[in-house]
PDB file of N, CA, C and O in Angstrom:
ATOM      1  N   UNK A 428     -83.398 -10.369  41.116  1.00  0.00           N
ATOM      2  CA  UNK A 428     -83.516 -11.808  40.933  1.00  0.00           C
ATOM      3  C   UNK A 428     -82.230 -12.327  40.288  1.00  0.00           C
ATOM      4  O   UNK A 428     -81.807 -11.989  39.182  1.00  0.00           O
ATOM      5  N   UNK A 429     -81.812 -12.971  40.917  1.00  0.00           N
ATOM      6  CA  UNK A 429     -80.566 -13.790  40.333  1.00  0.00           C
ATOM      7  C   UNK A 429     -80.815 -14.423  38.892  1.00  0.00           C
ATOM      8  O   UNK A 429     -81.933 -14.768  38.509  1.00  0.00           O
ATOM      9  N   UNK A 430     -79.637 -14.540  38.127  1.00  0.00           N
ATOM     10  CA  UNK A 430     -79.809 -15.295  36.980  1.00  0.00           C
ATOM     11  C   UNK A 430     -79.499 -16.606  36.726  1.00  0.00           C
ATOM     12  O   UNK A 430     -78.419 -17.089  37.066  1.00  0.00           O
ATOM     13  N   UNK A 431     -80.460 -17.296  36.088  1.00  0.00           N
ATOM     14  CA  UNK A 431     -80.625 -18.915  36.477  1.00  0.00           C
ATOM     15  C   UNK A 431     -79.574 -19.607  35.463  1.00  0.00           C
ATOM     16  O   UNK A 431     -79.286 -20.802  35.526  1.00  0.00           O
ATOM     17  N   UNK A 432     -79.150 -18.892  34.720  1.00  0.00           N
ATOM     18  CA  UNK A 432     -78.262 -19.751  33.651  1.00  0.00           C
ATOM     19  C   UNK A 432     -76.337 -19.544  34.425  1.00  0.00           C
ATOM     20  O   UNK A 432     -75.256 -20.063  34.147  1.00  0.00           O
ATOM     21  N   UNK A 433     -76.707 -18.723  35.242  1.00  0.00           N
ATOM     22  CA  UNK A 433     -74.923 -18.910  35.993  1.00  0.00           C
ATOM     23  C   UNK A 433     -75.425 -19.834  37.247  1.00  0.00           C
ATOM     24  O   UNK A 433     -76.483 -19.646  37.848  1.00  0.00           O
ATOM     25  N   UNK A 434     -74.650 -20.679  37.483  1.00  0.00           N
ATOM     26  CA  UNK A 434     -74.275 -21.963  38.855  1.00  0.00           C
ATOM     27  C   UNK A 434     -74.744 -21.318  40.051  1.00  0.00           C
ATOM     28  O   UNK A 434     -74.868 -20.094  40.025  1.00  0.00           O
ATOM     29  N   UNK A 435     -75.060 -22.044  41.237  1.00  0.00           N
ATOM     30  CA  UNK A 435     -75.079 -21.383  42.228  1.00  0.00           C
ATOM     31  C   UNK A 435     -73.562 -21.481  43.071  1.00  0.00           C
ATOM     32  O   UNK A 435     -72.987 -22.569  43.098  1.00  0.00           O
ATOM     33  N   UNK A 436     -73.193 -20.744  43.489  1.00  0.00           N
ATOM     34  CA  UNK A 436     -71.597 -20.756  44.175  1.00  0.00           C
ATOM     35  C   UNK A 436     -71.216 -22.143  44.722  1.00  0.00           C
ATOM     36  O   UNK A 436     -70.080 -22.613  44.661  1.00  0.00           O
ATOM     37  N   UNK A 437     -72.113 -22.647  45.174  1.00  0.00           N
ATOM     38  CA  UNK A 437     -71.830 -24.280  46.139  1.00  0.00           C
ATOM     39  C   UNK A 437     -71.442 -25.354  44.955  1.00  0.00           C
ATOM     40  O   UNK A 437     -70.545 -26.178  45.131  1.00  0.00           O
ATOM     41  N   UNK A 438     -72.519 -25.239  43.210  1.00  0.00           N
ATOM     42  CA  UNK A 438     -72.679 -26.046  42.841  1.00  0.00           C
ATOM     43  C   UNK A 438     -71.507 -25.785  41.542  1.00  0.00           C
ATOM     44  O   UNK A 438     -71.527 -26.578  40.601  1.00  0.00           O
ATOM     45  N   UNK A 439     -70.419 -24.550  41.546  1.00  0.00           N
ATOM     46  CA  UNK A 439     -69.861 -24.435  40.790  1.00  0.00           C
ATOM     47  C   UNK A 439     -68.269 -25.210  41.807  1.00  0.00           C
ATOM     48  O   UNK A 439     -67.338 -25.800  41.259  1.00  0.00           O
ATOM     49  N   UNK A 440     -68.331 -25.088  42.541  1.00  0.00           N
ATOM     50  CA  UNK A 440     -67.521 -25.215  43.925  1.00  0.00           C
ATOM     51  C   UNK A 440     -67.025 -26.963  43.308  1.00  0.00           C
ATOM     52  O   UNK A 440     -66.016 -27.457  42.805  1.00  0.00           O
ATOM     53  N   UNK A 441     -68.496 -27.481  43.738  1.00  0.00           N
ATOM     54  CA  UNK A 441     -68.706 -29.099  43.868  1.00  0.00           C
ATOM     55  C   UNK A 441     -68.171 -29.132  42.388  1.00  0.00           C
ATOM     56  O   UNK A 441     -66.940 -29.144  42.404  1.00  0.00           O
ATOM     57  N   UNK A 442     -68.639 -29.148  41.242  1.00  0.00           N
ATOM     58  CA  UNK A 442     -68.190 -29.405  39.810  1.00  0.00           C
ATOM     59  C   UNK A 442     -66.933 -29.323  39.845  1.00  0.00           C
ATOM     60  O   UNK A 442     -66.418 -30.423  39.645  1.00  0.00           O
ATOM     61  N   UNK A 443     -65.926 -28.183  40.075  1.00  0.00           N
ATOM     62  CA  UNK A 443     -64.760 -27.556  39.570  1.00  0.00           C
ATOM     63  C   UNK A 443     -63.369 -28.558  40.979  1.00  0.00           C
ATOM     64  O   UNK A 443     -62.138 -28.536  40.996  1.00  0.00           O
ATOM     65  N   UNK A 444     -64.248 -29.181  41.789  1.00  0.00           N
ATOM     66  CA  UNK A 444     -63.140 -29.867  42.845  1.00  0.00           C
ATOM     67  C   UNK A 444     -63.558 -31.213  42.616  1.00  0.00           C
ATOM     68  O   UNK A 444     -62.805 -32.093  43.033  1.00  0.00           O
ATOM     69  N   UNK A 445     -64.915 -31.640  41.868  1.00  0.00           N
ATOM     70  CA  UNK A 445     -64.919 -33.591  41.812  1.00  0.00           C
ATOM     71  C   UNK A 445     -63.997 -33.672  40.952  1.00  0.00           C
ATOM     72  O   UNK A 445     -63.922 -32.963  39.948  1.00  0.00           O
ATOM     73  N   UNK A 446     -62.980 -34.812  41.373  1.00  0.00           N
ATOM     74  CA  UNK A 446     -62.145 -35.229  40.774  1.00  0.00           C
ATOM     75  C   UNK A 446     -62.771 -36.489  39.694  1.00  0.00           C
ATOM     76  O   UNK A 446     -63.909 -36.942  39.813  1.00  0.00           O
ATOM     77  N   UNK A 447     -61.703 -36.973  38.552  1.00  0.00           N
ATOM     78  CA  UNK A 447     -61.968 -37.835  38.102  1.00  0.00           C
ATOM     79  C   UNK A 447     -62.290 -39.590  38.721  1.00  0.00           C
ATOM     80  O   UNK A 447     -62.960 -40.505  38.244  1.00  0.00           O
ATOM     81  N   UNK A 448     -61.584 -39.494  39.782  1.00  0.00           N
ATOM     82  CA  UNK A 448     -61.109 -41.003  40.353  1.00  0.00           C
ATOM     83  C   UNK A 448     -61.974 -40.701  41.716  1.00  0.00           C
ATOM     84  O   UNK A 448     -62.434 -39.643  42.146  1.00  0.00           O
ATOM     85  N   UNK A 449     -62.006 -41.676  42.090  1.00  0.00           N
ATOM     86  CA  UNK A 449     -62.535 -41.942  43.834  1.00  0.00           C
ATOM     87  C   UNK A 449     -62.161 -40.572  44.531  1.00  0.00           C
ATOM     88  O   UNK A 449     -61.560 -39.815  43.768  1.00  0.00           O
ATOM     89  N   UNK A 450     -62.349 -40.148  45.628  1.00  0.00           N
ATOM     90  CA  UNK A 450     -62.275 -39.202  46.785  1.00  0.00           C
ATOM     91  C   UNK A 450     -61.225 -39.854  47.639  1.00  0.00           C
ATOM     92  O   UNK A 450     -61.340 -41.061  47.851  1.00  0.00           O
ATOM     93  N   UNK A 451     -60.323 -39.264  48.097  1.00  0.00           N
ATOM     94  CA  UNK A 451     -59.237 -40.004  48.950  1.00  0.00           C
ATOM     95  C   UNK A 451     -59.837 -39.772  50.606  1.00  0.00           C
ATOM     96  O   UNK A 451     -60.718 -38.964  50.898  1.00  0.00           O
ATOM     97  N   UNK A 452     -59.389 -40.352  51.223  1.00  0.00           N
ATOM     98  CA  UNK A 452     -59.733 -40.515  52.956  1.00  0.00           C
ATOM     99  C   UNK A 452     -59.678 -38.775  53.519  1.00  0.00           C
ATOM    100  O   UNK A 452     -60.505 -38.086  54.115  1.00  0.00           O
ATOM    101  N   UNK A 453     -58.369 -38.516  53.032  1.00  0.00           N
ATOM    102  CA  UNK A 453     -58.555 -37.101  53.376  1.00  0.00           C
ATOM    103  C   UNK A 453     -59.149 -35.920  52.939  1.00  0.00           C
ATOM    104  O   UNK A 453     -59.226 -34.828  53.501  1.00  0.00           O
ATOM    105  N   UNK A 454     -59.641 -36.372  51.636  1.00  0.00           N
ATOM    106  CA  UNK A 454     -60.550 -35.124  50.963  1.00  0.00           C
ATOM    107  C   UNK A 454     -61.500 -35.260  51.921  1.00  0.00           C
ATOM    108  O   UNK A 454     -61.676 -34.236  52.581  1.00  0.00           O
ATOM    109  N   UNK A 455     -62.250 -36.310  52.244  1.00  0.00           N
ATOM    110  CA  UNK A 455     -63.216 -36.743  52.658  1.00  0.00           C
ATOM    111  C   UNK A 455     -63.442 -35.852  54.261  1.00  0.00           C
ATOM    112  O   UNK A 455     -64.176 -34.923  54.597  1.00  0.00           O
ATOM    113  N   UNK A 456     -62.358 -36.718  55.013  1.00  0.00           N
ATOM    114  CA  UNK A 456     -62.273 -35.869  56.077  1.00  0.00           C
ATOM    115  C   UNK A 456     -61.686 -34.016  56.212  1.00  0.00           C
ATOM    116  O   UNK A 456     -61.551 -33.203  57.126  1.00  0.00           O
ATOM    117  N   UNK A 457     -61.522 -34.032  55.041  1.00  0.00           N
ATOM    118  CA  UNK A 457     -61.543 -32.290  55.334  1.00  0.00           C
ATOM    119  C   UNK A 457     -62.571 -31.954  55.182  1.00  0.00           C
ATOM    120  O   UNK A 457     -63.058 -31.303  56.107  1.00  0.00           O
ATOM    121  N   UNK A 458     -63.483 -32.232  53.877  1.00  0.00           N
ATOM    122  CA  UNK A 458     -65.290 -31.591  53.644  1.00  0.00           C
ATOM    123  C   UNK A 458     -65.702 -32.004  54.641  1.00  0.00           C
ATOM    124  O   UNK A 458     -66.518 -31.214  55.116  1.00  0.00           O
ATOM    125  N   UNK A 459     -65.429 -33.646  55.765  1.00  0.00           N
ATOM    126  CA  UNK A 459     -66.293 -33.626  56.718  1.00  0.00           C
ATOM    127  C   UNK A 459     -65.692 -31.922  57.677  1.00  0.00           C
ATOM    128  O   UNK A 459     -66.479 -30.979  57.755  1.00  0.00           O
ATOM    129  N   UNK A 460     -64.886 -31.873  58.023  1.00  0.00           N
ATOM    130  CA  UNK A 460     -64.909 -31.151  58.926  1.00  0.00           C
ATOM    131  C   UNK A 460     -65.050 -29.914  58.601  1.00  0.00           C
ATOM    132  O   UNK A 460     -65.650 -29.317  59.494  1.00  0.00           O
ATOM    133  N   UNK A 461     -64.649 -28.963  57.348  1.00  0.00           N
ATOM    134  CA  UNK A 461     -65.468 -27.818  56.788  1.00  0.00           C
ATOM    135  C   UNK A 461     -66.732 -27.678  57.100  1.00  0.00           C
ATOM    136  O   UNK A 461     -67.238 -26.636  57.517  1.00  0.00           O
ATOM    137  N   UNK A 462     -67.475 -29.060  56.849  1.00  0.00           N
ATOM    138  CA  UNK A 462     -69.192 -29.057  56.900  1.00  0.00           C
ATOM    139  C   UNK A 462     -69.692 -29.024  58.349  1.00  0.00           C
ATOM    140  O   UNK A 462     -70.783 -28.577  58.702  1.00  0.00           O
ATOM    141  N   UNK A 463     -68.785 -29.536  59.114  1.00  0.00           N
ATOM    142  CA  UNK A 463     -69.158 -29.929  60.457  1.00  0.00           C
ATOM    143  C   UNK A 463     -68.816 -28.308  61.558  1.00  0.00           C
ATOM    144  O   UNK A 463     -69.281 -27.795  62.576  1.00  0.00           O
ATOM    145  N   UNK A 464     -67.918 -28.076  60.723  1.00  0.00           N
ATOM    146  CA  UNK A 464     -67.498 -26.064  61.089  1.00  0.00           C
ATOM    147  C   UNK A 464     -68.227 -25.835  61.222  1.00  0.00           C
ATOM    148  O   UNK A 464     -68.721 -25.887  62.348  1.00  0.00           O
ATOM    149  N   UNK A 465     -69.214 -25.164  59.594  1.00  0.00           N
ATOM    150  CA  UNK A 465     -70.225 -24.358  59.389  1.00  0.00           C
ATOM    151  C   UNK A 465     -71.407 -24.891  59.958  1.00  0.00           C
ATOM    152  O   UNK A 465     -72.399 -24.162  59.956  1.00  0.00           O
ATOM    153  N   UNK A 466     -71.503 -26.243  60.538  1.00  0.00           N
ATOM    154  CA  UNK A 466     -72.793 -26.462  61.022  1.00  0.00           C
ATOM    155  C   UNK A 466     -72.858 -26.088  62.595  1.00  0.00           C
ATOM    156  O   UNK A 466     -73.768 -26.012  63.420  1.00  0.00           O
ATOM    157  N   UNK A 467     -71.665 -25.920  62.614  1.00  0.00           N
ATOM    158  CA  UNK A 467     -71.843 -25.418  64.086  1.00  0.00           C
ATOM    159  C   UNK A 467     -71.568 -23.633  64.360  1.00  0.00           C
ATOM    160  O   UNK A 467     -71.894 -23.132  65.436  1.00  0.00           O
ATOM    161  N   UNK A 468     -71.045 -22.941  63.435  1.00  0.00           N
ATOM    162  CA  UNK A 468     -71.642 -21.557  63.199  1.00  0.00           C
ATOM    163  C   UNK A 468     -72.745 -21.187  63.107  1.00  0.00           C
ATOM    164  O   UNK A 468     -73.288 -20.186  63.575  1.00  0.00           O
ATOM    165  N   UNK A 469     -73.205 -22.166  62.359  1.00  0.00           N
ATOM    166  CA  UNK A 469     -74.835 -21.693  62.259  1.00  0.00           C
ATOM    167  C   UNK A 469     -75.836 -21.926  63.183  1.00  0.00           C
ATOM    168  O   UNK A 469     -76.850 -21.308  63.507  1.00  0.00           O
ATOM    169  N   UNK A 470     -75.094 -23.409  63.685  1.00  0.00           N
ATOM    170  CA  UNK A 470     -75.915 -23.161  65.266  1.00  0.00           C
ATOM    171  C   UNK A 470     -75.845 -22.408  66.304  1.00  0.00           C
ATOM    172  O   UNK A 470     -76.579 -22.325  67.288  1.00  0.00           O
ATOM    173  N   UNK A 471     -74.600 -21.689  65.914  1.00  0.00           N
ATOM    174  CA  UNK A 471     -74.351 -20.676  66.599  1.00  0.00           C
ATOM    175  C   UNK A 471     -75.272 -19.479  66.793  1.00  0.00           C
ATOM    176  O   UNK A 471     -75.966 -18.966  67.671  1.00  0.00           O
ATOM    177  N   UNK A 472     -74.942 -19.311  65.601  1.00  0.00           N
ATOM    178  CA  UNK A 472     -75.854 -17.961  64.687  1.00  0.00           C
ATOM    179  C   UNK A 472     -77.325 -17.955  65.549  1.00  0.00           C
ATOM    180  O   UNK A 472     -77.783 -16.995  66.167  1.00  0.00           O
ATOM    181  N   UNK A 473     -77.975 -19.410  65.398  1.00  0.00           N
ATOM    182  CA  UNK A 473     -79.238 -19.516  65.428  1.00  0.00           C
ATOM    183  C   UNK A 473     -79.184 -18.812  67.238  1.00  0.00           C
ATOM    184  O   UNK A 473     -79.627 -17.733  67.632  1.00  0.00           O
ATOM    185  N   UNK A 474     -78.800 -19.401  67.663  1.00  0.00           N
ATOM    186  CA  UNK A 474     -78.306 -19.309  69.266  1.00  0.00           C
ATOM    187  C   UNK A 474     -78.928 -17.351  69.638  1.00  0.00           C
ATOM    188  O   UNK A 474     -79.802 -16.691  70.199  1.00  0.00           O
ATOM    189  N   UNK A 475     -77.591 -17.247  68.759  1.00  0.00           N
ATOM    190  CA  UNK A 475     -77.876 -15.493  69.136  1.00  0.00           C
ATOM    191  C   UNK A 475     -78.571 -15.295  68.632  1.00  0.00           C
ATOM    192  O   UNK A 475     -79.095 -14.484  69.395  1.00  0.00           O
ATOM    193  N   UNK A 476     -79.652 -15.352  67.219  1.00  0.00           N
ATOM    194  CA  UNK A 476     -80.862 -14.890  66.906  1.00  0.00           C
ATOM    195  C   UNK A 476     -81.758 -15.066  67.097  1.00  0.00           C
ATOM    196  O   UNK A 476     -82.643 -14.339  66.647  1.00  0.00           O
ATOM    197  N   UNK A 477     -82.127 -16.580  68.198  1.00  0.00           N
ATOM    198  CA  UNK A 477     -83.480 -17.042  68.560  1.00  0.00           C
ATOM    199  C   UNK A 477     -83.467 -17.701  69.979  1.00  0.00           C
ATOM    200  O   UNK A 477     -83.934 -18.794  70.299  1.00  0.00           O
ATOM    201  N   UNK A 478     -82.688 -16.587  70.913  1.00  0.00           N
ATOM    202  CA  UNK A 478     -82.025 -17.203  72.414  1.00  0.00           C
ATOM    203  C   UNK A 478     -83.372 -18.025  73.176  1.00  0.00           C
ATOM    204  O   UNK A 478     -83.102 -18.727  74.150  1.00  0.00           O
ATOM    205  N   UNK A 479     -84.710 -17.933  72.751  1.00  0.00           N
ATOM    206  CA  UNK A 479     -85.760 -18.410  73.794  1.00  0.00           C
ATOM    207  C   UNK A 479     -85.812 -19.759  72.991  1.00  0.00           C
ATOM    208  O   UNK A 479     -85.508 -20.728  73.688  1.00  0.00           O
ATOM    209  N   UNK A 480     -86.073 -19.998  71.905  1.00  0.00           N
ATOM    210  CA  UNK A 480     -86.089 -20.955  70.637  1.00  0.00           C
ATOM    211  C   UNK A 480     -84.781 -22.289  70.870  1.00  0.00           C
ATOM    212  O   UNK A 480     -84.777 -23.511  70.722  1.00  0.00           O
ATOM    213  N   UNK A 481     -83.953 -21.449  71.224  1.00  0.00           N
ATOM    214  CA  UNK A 481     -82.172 -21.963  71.352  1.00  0.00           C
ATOM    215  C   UNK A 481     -82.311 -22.579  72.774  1.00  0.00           C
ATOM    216  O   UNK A 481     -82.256 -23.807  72.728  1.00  0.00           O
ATOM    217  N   UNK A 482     -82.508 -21.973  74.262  1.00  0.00           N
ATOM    218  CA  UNK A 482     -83.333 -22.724  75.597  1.00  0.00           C
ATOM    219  C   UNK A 482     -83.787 -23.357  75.086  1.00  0.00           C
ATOM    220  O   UNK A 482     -82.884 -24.152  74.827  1.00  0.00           O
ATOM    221  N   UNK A 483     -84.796 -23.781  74.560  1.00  0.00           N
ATOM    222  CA  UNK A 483     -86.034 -24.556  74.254  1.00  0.00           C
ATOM    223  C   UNK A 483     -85.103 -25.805  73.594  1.00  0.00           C
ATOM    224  O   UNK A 483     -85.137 -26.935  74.082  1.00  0.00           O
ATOM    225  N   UNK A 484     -84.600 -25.598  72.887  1.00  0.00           N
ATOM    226  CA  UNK A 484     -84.066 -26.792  72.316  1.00  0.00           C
ATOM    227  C   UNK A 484     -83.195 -27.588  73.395  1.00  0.00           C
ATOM    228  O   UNK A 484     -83.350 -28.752  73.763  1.00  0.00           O
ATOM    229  N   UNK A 485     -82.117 -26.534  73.856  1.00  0.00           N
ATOM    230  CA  UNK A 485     -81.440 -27.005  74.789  1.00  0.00           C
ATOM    231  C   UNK A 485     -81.978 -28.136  76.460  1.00  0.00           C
ATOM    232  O   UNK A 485     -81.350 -29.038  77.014  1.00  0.00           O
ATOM    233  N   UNK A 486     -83.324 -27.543  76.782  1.00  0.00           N
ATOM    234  CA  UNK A 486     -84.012 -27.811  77.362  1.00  0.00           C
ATOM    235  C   UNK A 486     -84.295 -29.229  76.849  1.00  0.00           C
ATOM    236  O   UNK A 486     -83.865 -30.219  77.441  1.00  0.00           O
ATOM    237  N   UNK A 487     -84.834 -29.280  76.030  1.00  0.00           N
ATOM    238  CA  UNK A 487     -85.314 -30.328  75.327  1.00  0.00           C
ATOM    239  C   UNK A 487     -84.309 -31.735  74.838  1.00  0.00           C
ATOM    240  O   UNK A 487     -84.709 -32.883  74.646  1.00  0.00           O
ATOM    241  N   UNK A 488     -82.864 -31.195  74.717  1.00  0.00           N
ATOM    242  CA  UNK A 488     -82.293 -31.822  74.131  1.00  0.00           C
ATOM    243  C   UNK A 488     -81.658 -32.358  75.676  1.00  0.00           C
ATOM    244  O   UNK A 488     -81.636 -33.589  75.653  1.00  0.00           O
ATOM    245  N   UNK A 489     -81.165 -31.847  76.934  1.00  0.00           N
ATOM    246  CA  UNK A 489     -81.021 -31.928  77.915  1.00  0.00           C
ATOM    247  C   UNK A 489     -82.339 -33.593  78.986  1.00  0.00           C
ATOM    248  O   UNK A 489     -82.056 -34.667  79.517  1.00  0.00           O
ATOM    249  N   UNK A 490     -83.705 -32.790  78.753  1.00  0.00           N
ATOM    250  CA  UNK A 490     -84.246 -33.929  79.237  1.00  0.00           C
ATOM    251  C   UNK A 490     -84.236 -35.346  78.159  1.00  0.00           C
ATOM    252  O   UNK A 490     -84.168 -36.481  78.632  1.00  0.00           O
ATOM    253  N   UNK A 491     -84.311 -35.102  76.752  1.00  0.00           N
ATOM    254  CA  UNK A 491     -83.613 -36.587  76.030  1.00  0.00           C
ATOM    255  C   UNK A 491     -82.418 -37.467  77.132  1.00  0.00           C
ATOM    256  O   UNK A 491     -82.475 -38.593  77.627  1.00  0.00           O
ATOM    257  N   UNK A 492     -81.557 -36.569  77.208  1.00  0.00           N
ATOM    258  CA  UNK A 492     -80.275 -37.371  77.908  1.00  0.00           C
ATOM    259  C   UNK A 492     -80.388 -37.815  79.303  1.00  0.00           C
ATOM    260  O   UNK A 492     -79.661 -38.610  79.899  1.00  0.00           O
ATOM    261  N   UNK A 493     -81.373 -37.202  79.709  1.00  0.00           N
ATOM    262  CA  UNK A 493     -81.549 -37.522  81.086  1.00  0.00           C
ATOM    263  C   UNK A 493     -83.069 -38.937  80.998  1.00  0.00           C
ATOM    264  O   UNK A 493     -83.355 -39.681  81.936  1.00  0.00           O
ATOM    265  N   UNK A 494     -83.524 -38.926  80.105  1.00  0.00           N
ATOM    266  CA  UNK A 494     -84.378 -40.470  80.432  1.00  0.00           C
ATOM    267  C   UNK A 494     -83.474 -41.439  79.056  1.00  0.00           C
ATOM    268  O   UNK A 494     -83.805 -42.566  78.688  1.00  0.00           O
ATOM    269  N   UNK A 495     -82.793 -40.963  78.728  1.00  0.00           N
ATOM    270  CA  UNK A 495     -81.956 -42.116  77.931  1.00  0.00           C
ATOM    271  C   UNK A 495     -81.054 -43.301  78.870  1.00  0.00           C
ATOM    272  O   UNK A 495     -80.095 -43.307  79.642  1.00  0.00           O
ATOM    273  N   UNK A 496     -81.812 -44.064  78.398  1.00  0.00           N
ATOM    274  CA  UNK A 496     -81.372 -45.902  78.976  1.00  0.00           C
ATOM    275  C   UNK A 496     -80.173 -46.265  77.923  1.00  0.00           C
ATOM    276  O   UNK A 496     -80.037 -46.093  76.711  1.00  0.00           O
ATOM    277  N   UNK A 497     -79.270 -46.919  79.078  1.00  0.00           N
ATOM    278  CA  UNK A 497     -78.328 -47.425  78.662  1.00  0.00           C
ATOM    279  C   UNK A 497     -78.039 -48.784  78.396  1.00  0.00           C
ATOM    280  O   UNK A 497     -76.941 -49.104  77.942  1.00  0.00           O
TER     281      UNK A 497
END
């Protein structure tokens, strides 16, 4: 069991990089695209670990676009 009085890695991460002042345009757009990386690794991930689950979505996400009105 992990110990609750040390940070969790994400939330020592977030503390030790908020700056004092506003976030500039490009901090911004780098965490977007770090975040937007890993979200697509993991959809990755999911892909190869749940290939019938992963169809299914695809399937699904496929007929959305096809009765979507323009």
């Amino acid at each position: 069991m992990p110990d609750l009085e040390e940070p969790a890695e994400g939330a020592a991460e977030g503390a030790a990089r908020t700056p004092a002042g506003p976030e500039t345009d490009a901090e911004r757009r780098r965490r977007r695209a770090q975040f937007l990386r890993e979200l697509n690794e993991a959809k990755a991930l999911r892909e190869r670990v749940q290939p019938r689950r992963a169809r299914a979505a695809r399937m699904r996400q496929a007929m959305r676009m096809r009765t979507f009105r323009w």
